[in-house]
PDB file of C-alpha atoms and ligand atoms in Angstrom:
ATOM      1  CA  MET A   1      30.748 229.752-116.995  1.00 86.00           C
ATOM      2  CA  LYS A   2      27.808 229.246-117.294  1.00 89.00           C
ATOM      3  CA  LYS A   3      25.089 232.403-119.101  1.00 93.00           C
ATOM      4  CA  ILE A   4      22.176 233.777-116.818  1.00 97.00           C
ATOM      5  CA  ARG A   5      19.313 232.657-118.820  1.00 97.00           C
ATOM      6  CA  LYS A   6      16.408 232.041-116.299  1.00 98.00           C
ATOM      7  CA  ALA A   7      14.947 234.473-113.587  1.00 98.00           C
ATOM      8  CA  VAL A   8      12.489 233.849-110.905  1.00 98.00           C
ATOM      9  CA  ILE A   9      10.457 236.693-110.002  1.00 98.00           C
ATOM     10  CA  PRO A  10       8.666 236.778-106.084  1.00 97.00           C
ATOM     11  CA  VAL A  11       5.018 238.258-106.406  1.00 97.00           C
ATOM     12  CA  ALA A  12       3.251 235.937-103.521  1.00 96.00           C
ATOM     13  CA  GLY A  13       3.396 238.366-100.225  1.00 94.00           C
ATOM     14  CA  MET A  14       0.322 240.038 -98.667  1.00 94.00           C
ATOM     15  CA  GLY A  15       1.908 243.993 -99.532  1.00 94.00           C
ATOM     16  CA  THR A  16       0.123 245.080 -96.098  1.00 95.00           C
ATOM     17  CA  ARG A  17       2.154 248.218 -96.671  1.00 96.00           C
ATOM     18  CA  PHE A  18      -0.306 248.171 -99.352  1.00 97.00           C
ATOM     19  CA  LEU A  19      -3.528 247.282 -97.919  1.00 97.00           C
ATOM     20  CA  PRO A  20      -6.545 248.137 -98.592  1.00 97.00           C
ATOM     21  CA  ILE A  21      -6.365 247.854-102.423  1.00 96.00           C
ATOM     22  CA  THR A  22      -3.985 244.776-101.544  1.00 95.00           C
ATOM     23  CA  LYS A  23      -7.092 242.956-100.197  1.00 93.00           C
ATOM     24  CA  SER A  24      -7.960 241.806-103.608  1.00 92.00           C
ATOM     25  CA  VAL A  25      -5.156 243.516-105.839  1.00 94.00           C
ATOM     26  CA  ALA A  26      -2.080 242.739-106.139  1.00 95.00           C
ATOM     27  CA  LYS A  27       0.529 245.036-105.128  1.00 96.00           C
ATOM     28  CA  GLU A  28       2.566 244.370-108.022  1.00 96.00           C
ATOM     29  CA  MET A  29      -0.443 244.281-109.980  1.00 96.00           C
ATOM     30  CA  LEU A  30      -1.150 248.514-109.615  1.00 97.00           C
ATOM     31  CA  PRO A  31      -0.506 250.990-112.701  1.00 97.00           C
ATOM     32  CA  ILE A  32       2.876 252.775-112.868  1.00 98.00           C
ATOM     33  CA  VAL A  33       0.906 254.781-115.382  1.00 97.00           C
ATOM     34  CA  ASP A  34      -0.719 252.178-116.885  1.00 94.00           C
ATOM     35  CA  LYS A  35       1.341 249.485-117.344  1.00 94.00           C
ATOM     36  CA  PRO A  36       1.675 247.097-113.989  1.00 96.00           C
ATOM     37  CA  THR A  37       4.778 247.769-111.525  1.00 97.00           C
ATOM     38  CA  LEU A  38       5.856 244.012-112.745  1.00 97.00           C
ATOM     39  CA  SER A  39       5.778 244.891-116.494  1.00 96.00           C
ATOM     40  CA  TYR A  40       8.712 247.103-115.818  1.00 97.00           C
ATOM     41  CA  ILE A  41      10.297 244.990-114.016  1.00 97.00           C
ATOM     42  CA  ILE A  42      10.084 241.853-116.340  1.00 96.00           C
ATOM     43  CA  ASP A  43      10.427 243.937-119.338  1.00 95.00           C
ATOM     44  CA  GLU A  44      13.794 244.658-116.975  1.00 97.00           C
ATOM     45  CA  ALA A  45      14.386 241.287-117.192  1.00 97.00           C
ATOM     46  CA  VAL A  46      14.755 241.123-121.021  1.00 96.00           C
ATOM     47  CA  GLU A  47      16.300 243.794-121.715  1.00 96.00           C
ATOM     48  CA  SER A  48      19.011 242.006-119.811  1.00 97.00           C
ATOM     49  CA  GLY A  49      18.587 238.760-122.210  1.00 97.00           C
ATOM     50  CA  ILE A  50      16.711 236.508-120.048  1.00 97.00           C
ATOM     51  CA  THR A  51      14.971 234.406-121.578  1.00 97.00           C
ATOM     52  CA  ASP A  52      12.519 232.672-119.011  1.00 97.00           C
ATOM     53  CA  ILE A  53      10.648 233.440-116.256  1.00 97.00           C
ATOM     54  CA  LEU A  54       9.037 231.185-113.553  1.00 98.00           C
ATOM     55  CA  LEU A  55       6.461 233.763-111.623  1.00 97.00           C
ATOM     56  CA  ILE A  56       6.183 232.800-107.782  1.00 98.00           C
ATOM     57  CA  THR A  57       2.572 233.733-107.551  1.00 96.00           C
ATOM     58  CA  ASN A  58      -0.582 232.795-105.126  1.00 94.00           C
ATOM     59  CA  PRO A  59      -3.888 231.663-105.815  1.00 90.00           C
ATOM     60  CA  TYR A  60      -5.857 235.386-104.643  1.00 89.00           C
ATOM     61  CA  LYS A  61      -3.743 237.140-107.584  1.00 92.00           C
ATOM     62  CA  LYS A  62      -5.057 235.342-110.802  1.00 91.00           C
ATOM     63  CA  ILE A  63      -4.740 239.026-112.565  1.00 92.00           C
ATOM     64  CA  ILE A  64      -0.861 238.361-112.929  1.00 94.00           C
ATOM     65  CA  GLU A  65      -1.783 235.315-114.767  1.00 93.00           C
ATOM     66  CA  ASP A  66      -4.805 236.961-116.538  1.00 91.00           C
ATOM     67  CA  TYR A  67      -2.201 240.196-117.866  1.00 92.00           C
ATOM     68  CA  PHE A  68       0.761 238.148-118.958  1.00 89.00           C
ATOM     69  CA  ASP A  69      -1.781 235.626-121.219  1.00 85.00           C
ATOM     70  CA  VAL A  70      -3.437 236.623-124.307  1.00 84.00           C
ATOM     71  CA  ASN A  71      -6.387 238.307-124.172  1.00 86.00           C
ATOM     72  CA  TYR A  72      -8.209 236.436-127.092  1.00 85.00           C
ATOM     73  CA  GLU A  73     -11.097 238.712-127.126  1.00 89.00           C
ATOM     74  CA  LEU A  74      -9.426 242.252-127.400  1.00 89.00           C
ATOM     75  CA  GLU A  75      -7.548 241.268-129.725  1.00 88.00           C
ATOM     76  CA  LYS A  76      -9.628 239.741-131.833  1.00 90.00           C
ATOM     77  CA  ARG A  77     -11.605 243.184-131.315  1.00 91.00           C
ATOM     78  CA  MET A  78      -8.267 246.024-132.286  1.00 90.00           C
ATOM     79  CA  GLU A  79      -7.923 244.185-135.012  1.00 88.00           C
ATOM     80  CA  GLU A  80     -11.102 243.903-136.517  1.00 92.00           C
ATOM     81  CA  LYS A  81     -11.469 247.747-135.807  1.00 92.00           C
ATOM     82  CA  GLY A  82      -7.830 248.212-137.324  1.00 91.00           C
ATOM     83  CA  LYS A  83      -6.757 249.749-134.326  1.00 91.00           C
ATOM     84  CA  GLN A  84      -2.791 248.641-134.808  1.00 89.00           C
ATOM     85  CA  GLN A  85      -1.239 250.687-132.080  1.00 86.00           C
ATOM     86  CA  GLU A  86      -3.651 249.652-129.150  1.00 86.00           C
ATOM     87  CA  LEU A  87      -3.154 245.908-130.627  1.00 87.00           C
ATOM     88  CA  ASN A  88       1.139 246.369-130.452  1.00 86.00           C
ATOM     89  CA  LEU A  89      -0.144 247.305-126.176  1.00 85.00           C
ATOM     90  CA  LEU A  90      -1.874 244.036-125.643  1.00 84.00           C
ATOM     91  CA  LYS A  91       0.836 242.036-127.184  1.00 80.00           C
ATOM     92  CA  ASN A  92       3.347 243.237-124.205  1.00 70.00           C
ATOM     93  CA  THR A  93       5.949 240.186-123.862  1.00 68.00           C
ATOM     94  CA  LYS A  94       4.823 237.826-126.539  1.00 68.00           C
ATOM     95  CA  GLY A  95       7.299 236.407-128.046  1.00 74.00           C
ATOM     96  CA  LYS A  96       9.967 237.992-125.664  1.00 84.00           C
ATOM     97  CA  VAL A  97      10.585 235.394-122.970  1.00 93.00           C
ATOM     98  CA  ASN A  98       7.926 232.517-121.558  1.00 94.00           C
ATOM     99  CA  ILE A  99       6.545 233.390-118.439  1.00 95.00           C
ATOM    100  CA  TYR A 100       6.212 230.427-116.371  1.00 96.00           C
ATOM    101  CA  PHE A 101       3.638 230.273-112.727  1.00 96.00           C
ATOM    102  CA  ILE A 102       3.589 228.668-109.922  1.00 97.00           C
ATOM    103  CA  ARG A 103       1.398 229.019-106.604  1.00 96.00           C
ATOM    104  CA  GLN A 104       2.947 229.518-102.876  1.00 96.00           C
ATOM    105  CA  GLY A 105       0.092 227.330-101.268  1.00 92.00           C
ATOM    106  CA  GLU A 106       1.226 229.766 -97.837  1.00 94.00           C
ATOM    107  CA  PRO A 107       2.893 233.299 -98.043  1.00 94.00           C
ATOM    108  CA  LEU A 108       5.934 232.546 -95.201  1.00 96.00           C
ATOM    109  CA  GLY A 109       8.494 233.966 -97.283  1.00 95.00           C
ATOM    110  CA  SER A 110      10.326 235.291 -99.858  1.00 95.00           C
ATOM    111  CA  GLY A 111      13.274 232.273 -99.269  1.00 96.00           C
ATOM    112  CA  HIS A 112      10.285 229.320 -98.218  1.00 97.00           C
ATOM    113  CA  ALA A 113       8.752 231.315-102.226  1.00 97.00           C
ATOM    114  CA  ILE A 114      11.743 230.866-103.835  1.00 98.00           C
ATOM    115  CA  LYS A 115      12.246 227.556-102.730  1.00 98.00           C
ATOM    116  CA  LEU A 116       9.509 226.410-105.320  1.00 98.00           C
ATOM    117  CA  ALA A 117      11.712 227.491-107.841  1.00 98.00           C
ATOM    118  CA  LYS A 118      14.720 224.295-107.420  1.00 98.00           C
ATOM    119  CA  THR A 119      12.851 222.735-110.474  1.00 98.00           C
ATOM    120  CA  PHE A 120      12.492 225.399-113.133  1.00 98.00           C
ATOM    121  CA  VAL A 121      16.168 226.567-112.616  1.00 97.00           C
ATOM    122  CA  GLY A 122      17.943 223.188-112.697  1.00 96.00           C
ATOM    123  CA  ASP A 123      21.824 223.643-112.207  1.00 96.00           C
ATOM    124  CA  GLU A 124      22.422 226.662-113.271  1.00 96.00           C
ATOM    125  CA  PRO A 125      22.682 230.488-111.705  1.00 98.00           C
ATOM    126  CA  PHE A 126      19.704 232.510-111.987  1.00 98.00           C
ATOM    127  CA  ALA A 127      18.489 236.036-111.248  1.00 98.00           C
ATOM    128  CA  VAL A 128      15.961 236.619-108.656  1.00 98.00           C
ATOM    129  CA  LEU A 129      14.113 240.023-109.055  1.00 98.00           C
ATOM    130  CA  TYR A 130      11.626 241.012-106.359  1.00 97.00           C
ATOM    131  CA  GLY A 131       8.308 242.171-107.958  1.00 96.00           C
ATOM    132  CA  ASP A 132       7.766 244.889-106.405  1.00 95.00           C
ATOM    133  CA  ASP A 133      11.174 246.675-106.316  1.00 97.00           C
ATOM    134  CA  ILE A 134      11.039 249.399-109.582  1.00 98.00           C
ATOM    135  CA  MET A 135      15.065 250.733-110.595  1.00 98.00           C
ATOM    136  CA  LYS A 136      14.540 253.139-113.575  1.00 98.00           C
ATOM    137  CA  SER A 137      18.317 253.070-114.881  1.00 97.00           C
ATOM    138  CA  LYS A 138      19.765 253.192-118.904  1.00 97.00           C
ATOM    139  CA  THR A 139      21.433 250.172-118.692  1.00 98.00           C
ATOM    140  CA  PRO A 140      19.269 247.633-117.413  1.00 98.00           C
ATOM    141  CA  ALA A 141      19.446 246.654-113.262  1.00 98.00           C
ATOM    142  CA  LEU A 142      19.742 243.156-113.966  1.00 98.00           C
ATOM    143  CA  LYS A 143      22.112 243.850-116.999  1.00 98.00           C
ATOM    144  CA  GLN A 144      24.456 245.793-114.488  1.00 98.00           C
ATOM    145  CA  LEU A 145      24.283 242.284-112.297  1.00 98.00           C
ATOM    146  CA  ILE A 146      25.111 240.177-114.900  1.00 98.00           C
ATOM    147  CA  ASN A 147      27.923 242.250-116.267  1.00 98.00           C
ATOM    148  CA  LEU A 148      29.960 241.719-113.049  1.00 98.00           C
ATOM    149  CA  TYR A 149      29.018 238.569-112.678  1.00 98.00           C
ATOM    150  CA  GLU A 150      30.389 237.836-116.010  1.00 97.00           C
ATOM    151  CA  GLU A 151      33.595 239.202-114.580  1.00 97.00           C
ATOM    152  CA  LYS A 152      33.875 237.393-111.171  1.00 97.00           C
ATOM    153  CA  ASP A 153      31.686 234.192-112.246  1.00 97.00           C
ATOM    154  CA  ALA A 154      30.539 234.540-107.953  1.00 98.00           C
ATOM    155  CA  ASN A 155      27.005 235.284-106.162  1.00 98.00           C
ATOM    156  CA  ILE A 156      26.122 239.071-107.083  1.00 98.00           C
ATOM    157  CA  ILE A 157      23.465 240.833-104.827  1.00 98.00           C
ATOM    158  CA  GLY A 158      22.636 244.609-106.371  1.00 98.00           C
ATOM    159  CA  CYS A 159      23.010 247.376-103.498  1.00 98.00           C
ATOM    160  CA  LEU A 160      22.389 251.014-103.575  1.00 97.00           C
ATOM    161  CA  PRO A 161      23.615 253.407-100.865  1.00 96.00           C
ATOM    162  CA  VAL A 162      21.159 254.367 -98.625  1.00 95.00           C
ATOM    163  CA  ASP A 163      21.107 257.745 -96.253  1.00 95.00           C
ATOM    164  CA  LYS A 164      22.819 257.179 -92.855  1.00 94.00           C
ATOM    165  CA  ASN A 165      19.384 257.970 -91.229  1.00 95.00           C
ATOM    166  CA  LEU A 166      17.508 255.150 -92.854  1.00 93.00           C
ATOM    167  CA  VAL A 167      19.859 252.260 -92.012  1.00 95.00           C
ATOM    168  CA  TYR A 168      17.245 250.671 -90.038  1.00 93.00           C
ATOM    169  CA  LYS A 169      15.120 249.762 -92.871  1.00 89.00           C
ATOM    170  CA  TYR A 170      17.175 248.094 -94.653  1.00 91.00           C
ATOM    171  CA  GLY A 171      19.695 244.967 -95.002  1.00 91.00           C
ATOM    172  CA  ILE A 172      23.025 246.662 -94.854  1.00 95.00           C
ATOM    173  CA  ILE A 173      26.083 244.945 -96.456  1.00 97.00           C
ATOM    174  CA  SER A 174      29.416 244.447 -94.412  1.00 96.00           C
ATOM    175  CA  PHE A 175      32.503 244.469 -96.886  1.00 96.00           C
ATOM    176  CA  ASP A 176      35.216 241.544 -96.217  1.00 94.00           C
ATOM    177  CA  ASP A 177      37.128 244.190 -99.184  1.00 91.00           C
ATOM    178  CA  GLU A 178      35.991 247.687 -99.422  1.00 90.00           C
ATOM    179  CA  THR A 179      37.469 248.384-102.963  1.00 93.00           C
ATOM    180  CA  THR A 180      36.546 244.872-104.830  1.00 95.00           C
ATOM    181  CA  LYS A 181      33.019 245.150-103.032  1.00 96.00           C
ATOM    182  CA  LYS A 182      33.582 241.649-101.439  1.00 97.00           C
ATOM    183  CA  ILE A 183      30.118 240.985 -99.113  1.00 97.00           C
ATOM    184  CA  LYS A 184      31.682 239.328 -95.426  1.00 96.00           C
ATOM    185  CA  THR A 185      27.808 239.501 -94.826  1.00 95.00           C
ATOM    186  CA  ILE A 186      24.475 241.720 -94.415  1.00 93.00           C
ATOM    187  CA  VAL A 187      23.480 243.052 -90.999  1.00 90.00           C
ATOM    188  CA  GLU A 188      19.046 243.427 -91.023  1.00 87.00           C
ATOM    189  CA  LYS A 189      17.583 246.682 -90.034  1.00 87.00           C
ATOM    190  CA  PRO A 190      20.779 247.643 -87.993  1.00 91.00           C
ATOM    191  CA  ARG A 191      20.809 250.823 -85.180  1.00 93.00           C
ATOM    192  CA  ILE A 192      22.408 253.785 -87.301  1.00 94.00           C
ATOM    193  CA  GLU A 193      25.432 253.493 -85.083  1.00 93.00           C
ATOM    194  CA  ASP A 194      25.823 249.399 -85.085  1.00 92.00           C
ATOM    195  CA  ALA A 195      25.377 249.680 -89.909  1.00 95.00           C
ATOM    196  CA  PRO A 196      28.643 248.724 -91.274  1.00 95.00           C
ATOM    197  CA  SER A 197      28.746 250.649 -94.589  1.00 95.00           C
ATOM    198  CA  ASN A 198      25.010 253.246 -95.810  1.00 96.00           C
ATOM    199  CA  ILE A 199      25.054 250.682 -98.927  1.00 97.00           C
ATOM    200  CA  ALA A 200      21.773 248.117 -98.639  1.00 97.00           C
ATOM    201  CA  GLY A 201      21.268 244.965-100.827  1.00 96.00           C
ATOM    202  CA  LEU A 202      17.339 245.921-103.107  1.00 95.00           C
ATOM    203  CA  GLY A 203      15.555 243.187-105.023  1.00 95.00           C
ATOM    204  CA  ARG A 204      17.843 242.384-107.735  1.00 98.00           C
ATOM    205  CA  TYR A 205      20.045 239.493-107.414  1.00 98.00           C
ATOM    206  CA  ILE A 206      22.194 236.700-108.858  1.00 98.00           C
ATOM    207  CA  VAL A 207      22.929 233.363-107.340  1.00 98.00           C
ATOM    208  CA  LYS A 208      24.366 229.880-107.551  1.00 98.00           C
ATOM    209  CA  PRO A 209      21.820 226.792-107.648  1.00 98.00           C
ATOM    210  CA  GLU A 210      23.299 225.379-104.402  1.00 98.00           C
ATOM    211  CA  ILE A 211      21.098 228.342-102.651  1.00 98.00           C
ATOM    212  CA  PHE A 212      18.922 225.592-103.490  1.00 98.00           C
ATOM    213  CA  ASP A 213      21.209 223.854-100.107  1.00 98.00           C
ATOM    214  CA  GLU A 214      20.591 226.905 -98.101  1.00 98.00           C
ATOM    215  CA  LEU A 215      16.350 227.524 -98.828  1.00 98.00           C
ATOM    216  CA  GLU A 216      15.928 223.910 -97.764  1.00 97.00           C
ATOM    217  CA  THR A 217      17.462 223.617 -94.725  1.00 96.00           C
ATOM    218  CA  LEU A 218      16.632 227.180 -93.417  1.00 96.00           C
ATOM    219  CA  SER A 219      15.332 228.505 -90.114  1.00 94.00           C
ATOM    220  CA  LYS A 220      12.376 230.908 -89.526  1.00 93.00           C
ATOM    221  CA  GLY A 221      13.871 234.616 -89.540  1.00 90.00           C
ATOM    222  CA  ALA A 222      12.973 238.075 -88.840  1.00 87.00           C
ATOM    223  CA  GLY A 223       8.632 238.077 -88.442  1.00 86.00           C
ATOM    224  CA  GLY A 224       8.329 234.803 -88.716  1.00 92.00           C
ATOM    225  CA  GLU A 225       9.192 233.713 -92.250  1.00 93.00           C
ATOM    226  CA  TYR A 226      11.366 231.972 -94.045  1.00 95.00           C
ATOM    227  CA  GLN A 227      13.732 234.575 -95.983  1.00 93.00           C
ATOM    228  CA  PHE A 228      15.749 234.931 -98.868  1.00 95.00           C
ATOM    229  CA  THR A 229      18.847 237.308 -97.775  1.00 94.00           C
ATOM    230  CA  ASP A 230      19.066 234.501 -94.705  1.00 94.00           C
ATOM    231  CA  ALA A 231      19.969 231.659 -96.769  1.00 97.00           C
ATOM    232  CA  MET A 232      21.722 234.231 -98.334  1.00 97.00           C
ATOM    233  CA  MET A 233      24.008 234.443 -96.109  1.00 95.00           C
ATOM    234  CA  ASN A 234      24.310 231.062 -95.335  1.00 96.00           C
ATOM    235  CA  LEU A 235      25.777 230.652 -98.536  1.00 98.00           C
ATOM    236  CA  MET A 236      28.793 233.460 -97.977  1.00 97.00           C
ATOM    237  CA  ASN A 237      30.355 230.611 -95.178  1.00 96.00           C
ATOM    238  CA  LYS A 238      30.204 228.768 -98.445  1.00 97.00           C
ATOM    239  CA  GLN A 239      30.675 230.866-101.419  1.00 98.00           C
ATOM    240  CA  GLU A 240      32.087 234.479-102.221  1.00 97.00           C
ATOM    241  CA  PHE A 241      28.957 236.947-103.329  1.00 98.00           C
ATOM    242  CA  TYR A 242      30.168 240.934-104.686  1.00 98.00           C
ATOM    243  CA  ALA A 243      28.173 243.953-104.177  1.00 98.00           C
ATOM    244  CA  CYS A 244      26.675 245.277-107.947  1.00 98.00           C
ATOM    245  CA  LEU A 245      25.964 249.123-106.540  1.00 98.00           C
ATOM    246  CA  ILE A 246      23.520 249.679-109.293  1.00 98.00           C
ATOM    247  CA  ASP A 247      22.765 253.000-110.956  1.00 98.00           C
ATOM    248  CA  ALA A 248      19.939 253.388-110.866  1.00 98.00           C
ATOM    249  CA  THR A 249      16.323 255.315-109.361  1.00 97.00           C
ATOM    250  CA  TYR A 250      15.209 252.630-107.306  1.00 97.00           C
ATOM    251  CA  TYR A 251      11.115 252.802-106.188  1.00 97.00           C
ATOM    252  CA  ASP A 252      10.017 250.621-103.122  1.00 96.00           C
ATOM    253  CA  THR A 253       6.321 250.679-104.566  1.00 97.00           C
ATOM    254  CA  GLY A 254       5.109 248.166-102.548  1.00 96.00           C
ATOM    255  CA  SER A 255       5.168 251.090 -99.460  1.00 96.00           C
ATOM    256  CA  LYS A 256       2.872 253.954-100.285  1.00 97.00           C
ATOM    257  CA  ILE A 257       5.454 257.003-101.001  1.00 97.00           C
ATOM    258  CA  GLY A 258       7.574 254.552-102.904  1.00 97.00           C
ATOM    259  CA  TYR A 259       5.139 253.583-105.624  1.00 98.00           C
ATOM    260  CA  LEU A 260       3.415 256.980-105.440  1.00 98.00           C
ATOM    261  CA  LYS A 261       6.883 258.444-106.514  1.00 98.00           C
ATOM    262  CA  ALA A 262       7.480 256.363-109.028  1.00 98.00           C
ATOM    263  CA  VAL A 263       3.842 257.691-110.190  1.00 98.00           C
ATOM    264  CA  ILE A 264       5.477 260.574-110.672  1.00 97.00           C
ATOM    265  CA  ASP A 265       8.243 260.337-111.913  1.00 98.00           C
ATOM    266  CA  TYR A 266       7.108 257.658-115.276  1.00 98.00           C
ATOM    267  CA  SER A 267       4.512 259.658-115.451  1.00 97.00           C
ATOM    268  CA  LEU A 268       6.760 262.924-115.937  1.00 97.00           C
ATOM    269  CA  GLU A 269       8.951 261.395-118.315  1.00 96.00           C
ATOM    270  CA  ARG A 270       5.763 260.215-121.230  1.00 96.00           C
ATOM    271  CA  GLU A 271       5.518 262.737-124.325  1.00 95.00           C
ATOM    272  CA  ASP A 272       1.779 262.558-123.961  1.00 95.00           C
ATOM    273  CA  LEU A 273       1.847 263.515-119.977  1.00 97.00           C
ATOM    274  CA  SER A 274       4.559 265.543-118.732  1.00 96.00           C
ATOM    275  CA  GLU A 275       3.426 268.950-119.634  1.00 97.00           C
ATOM    276  CA  ASP A 276      -0.072 268.831-117.936  1.00 96.00           C
ATOM    277  CA  LEU A 277       1.116 267.036-115.194  1.00 96.00           C
ATOM    278  CA  MET A 278       4.013 269.968-114.679  1.00 95.00           C
ATOM    279  CA  LYS A 279       1.320 272.114-115.357  1.00 96.00           C
ATOM    280  CA  HIS A 280      -1.078 270.626-112.759  1.00 96.00           C
ATOM    281  CA  ILE A 281       2.603 270.376-110.568  1.00 94.00           C
ATOM    282  CA  SER A 282       2.445 274.100-111.130  1.00 94.00           C
ATOM    283  CA  GLU A 283      -0.270 274.729-110.132  1.00 94.00           C
ATOM    284  CA  ILE A 284      -1.321 272.981-106.967  1.00 93.00           C
ATOM    285  CA  LYS A 285       1.820 274.165-105.482  1.00 86.00           C
ATOM    286  CA  LYS A 286       0.903 277.655-104.956  1.00 84.00           C
TER     287      LYS A 286
HETATM  288  P1  UTP B 301       8.046 241.921 -99.496  1.00 74.99           P
HETATM  289  O1  UTP B 301       8.432 242.337 -98.379  1.00 74.99           O
HETATM  290  O2  UTP B 301       8.059 243.682-100.410  1.00 74.99           O
HETATM  291  O3  UTP B 301       6.462 241.423 -99.955  1.00 74.99           O
HETATM  292  O4  UTP B 301       9.144 241.078 -99.999  1.00 74.99           O
HETATM  293  P2  UTP B 301       5.339 241.256 -99.200  1.00 74.99           P
HETATM  294  O5  UTP B 301       5.334 240.247 -97.943  1.00 74.99           O
HETATM  295  O6  UTP B 301       4.342 241.042 -99.967  1.00 74.99           O
HETATM  296  O7  UTP B 301       5.610 242.580 -97.860  1.00 74.99           O
HETATM  297  P3  UTP B 301       4.538 243.599 -96.322  1.00 74.99           P
HETATM  298  O8  UTP B 301       3.794 242.855 -96.473  1.00 74.99           O
HETATM  299  O9  UTP B 301       4.286 244.820 -97.763  1.00 74.99           O
HETATM  300  O10 UTP B 301       5.372 243.647 -95.514  1.00 74.99           O
HETATM  301  C1  UTP B 301       9.349 240.707-101.050  1.00 74.99           C
HETATM  302  C2  UTP B 301       9.078 240.534-102.846  1.00 74.99           C
HETATM  303  O11 UTP B 301       8.734 238.666-101.830  1.00 74.99           O
HETATM  304  C3  UTP B 301       7.492 238.242-102.137  1.00 74.99           C
HETATM  305  C4  UTP B 301       6.399 239.866-102.747  1.00 74.99           C
HETATM  306  O12 UTP B 301       5.353 239.412-103.410  1.00 74.99           O
HETATM  307  C5  UTP B 301       7.909 240.793-103.205  1.00 74.99           C
HETATM  308  O13 UTP B 301       7.053 240.731-104.231  1.00 74.99           O
HETATM  309  N1  UTP B 301       7.077 237.444-100.958  1.00 74.99           N
HETATM  310  C6  UTP B 301       6.876 237.610-100.182  1.00 74.99           C
HETATM  311  C7  UTP B 301       6.752 235.840-101.148  1.00 74.99           C
HETATM  312  O14 UTP B 301       6.588 235.561-102.735  1.00 74.99           O
HETATM  313  N2  UTP B 301       5.987 235.135-101.280  1.00 74.99           N
HETATM  314  C8  UTP B 301       6.131 235.390 -99.748  1.00 74.99           C
HETATM  315  O15 UTP B 301       6.115 234.391 -98.537  1.00 74.99           O
HETATM  316  C9  UTP B 301       6.497 236.852 -99.217  1.00 74.99           C
END
């Protein structure tokens, strides 16, 4: 079985749910305390053993390339001033992972974006992490998927249970076998009464390279976009998929409420911030 070494992170979406800031700032670069969302996701990939990451970006998101590049000027100045702590913060992923960039000319959907990773991926199974989905967990979420992949040698979808009344917002898993968690199909945004379960597929995937055959022949789906989920559903007719029930707290930082929850939760875990923040929260609650 081939090891999972490569990850693809599509970050070229328009971020319409987070307008107007996304007019000029990529939603994946909005700060959760003092690090961009994307940095948390890259850390998760690195802690899961990923060595090479392809970021699929677009011409309006140069800020992403800059962030993961070296800021020589700032590093030199911090060094001259002997500011070691700040210098360490500037180095972020340096030396830990190779990061590559490619641009999606037009935001035609997640499937269209991931198709651009074909040459980077080659003939290996690989991970996909959505650039606006944060998973806060003890064991990195992607590592949990990799563990299941190593057991099953199959495609894996990262899943979490969602409120039964909110299934209409998600891609809901229909199981072939509830015990083994073998997936039959995904029902996109079902009505509450039609939902086959309350388990949603959310932002973390391990797929075999044959996914590219499906991406090549994919038709437009929901929202007139090429949807990655549709390509996986086509591959399900030929290969096995399993659900990995991730032990994590999920934040959809592409939505305003998901983003705010992430900022609060991560701030409350910070020694330098939690006390003051809690004090503030109890004051405004009065
Ligand atoms: P989303 O559906 O969350 O992103 O896609 P979006 O299209 O920006 O969302 P809206 O506009 O608020 O509804 C999941 C991931 O796929 C990327 C996004 O950047 C996000 O990380 N994506 C989406 C692309 O890279 N290209 C696309 O054409 C669409």
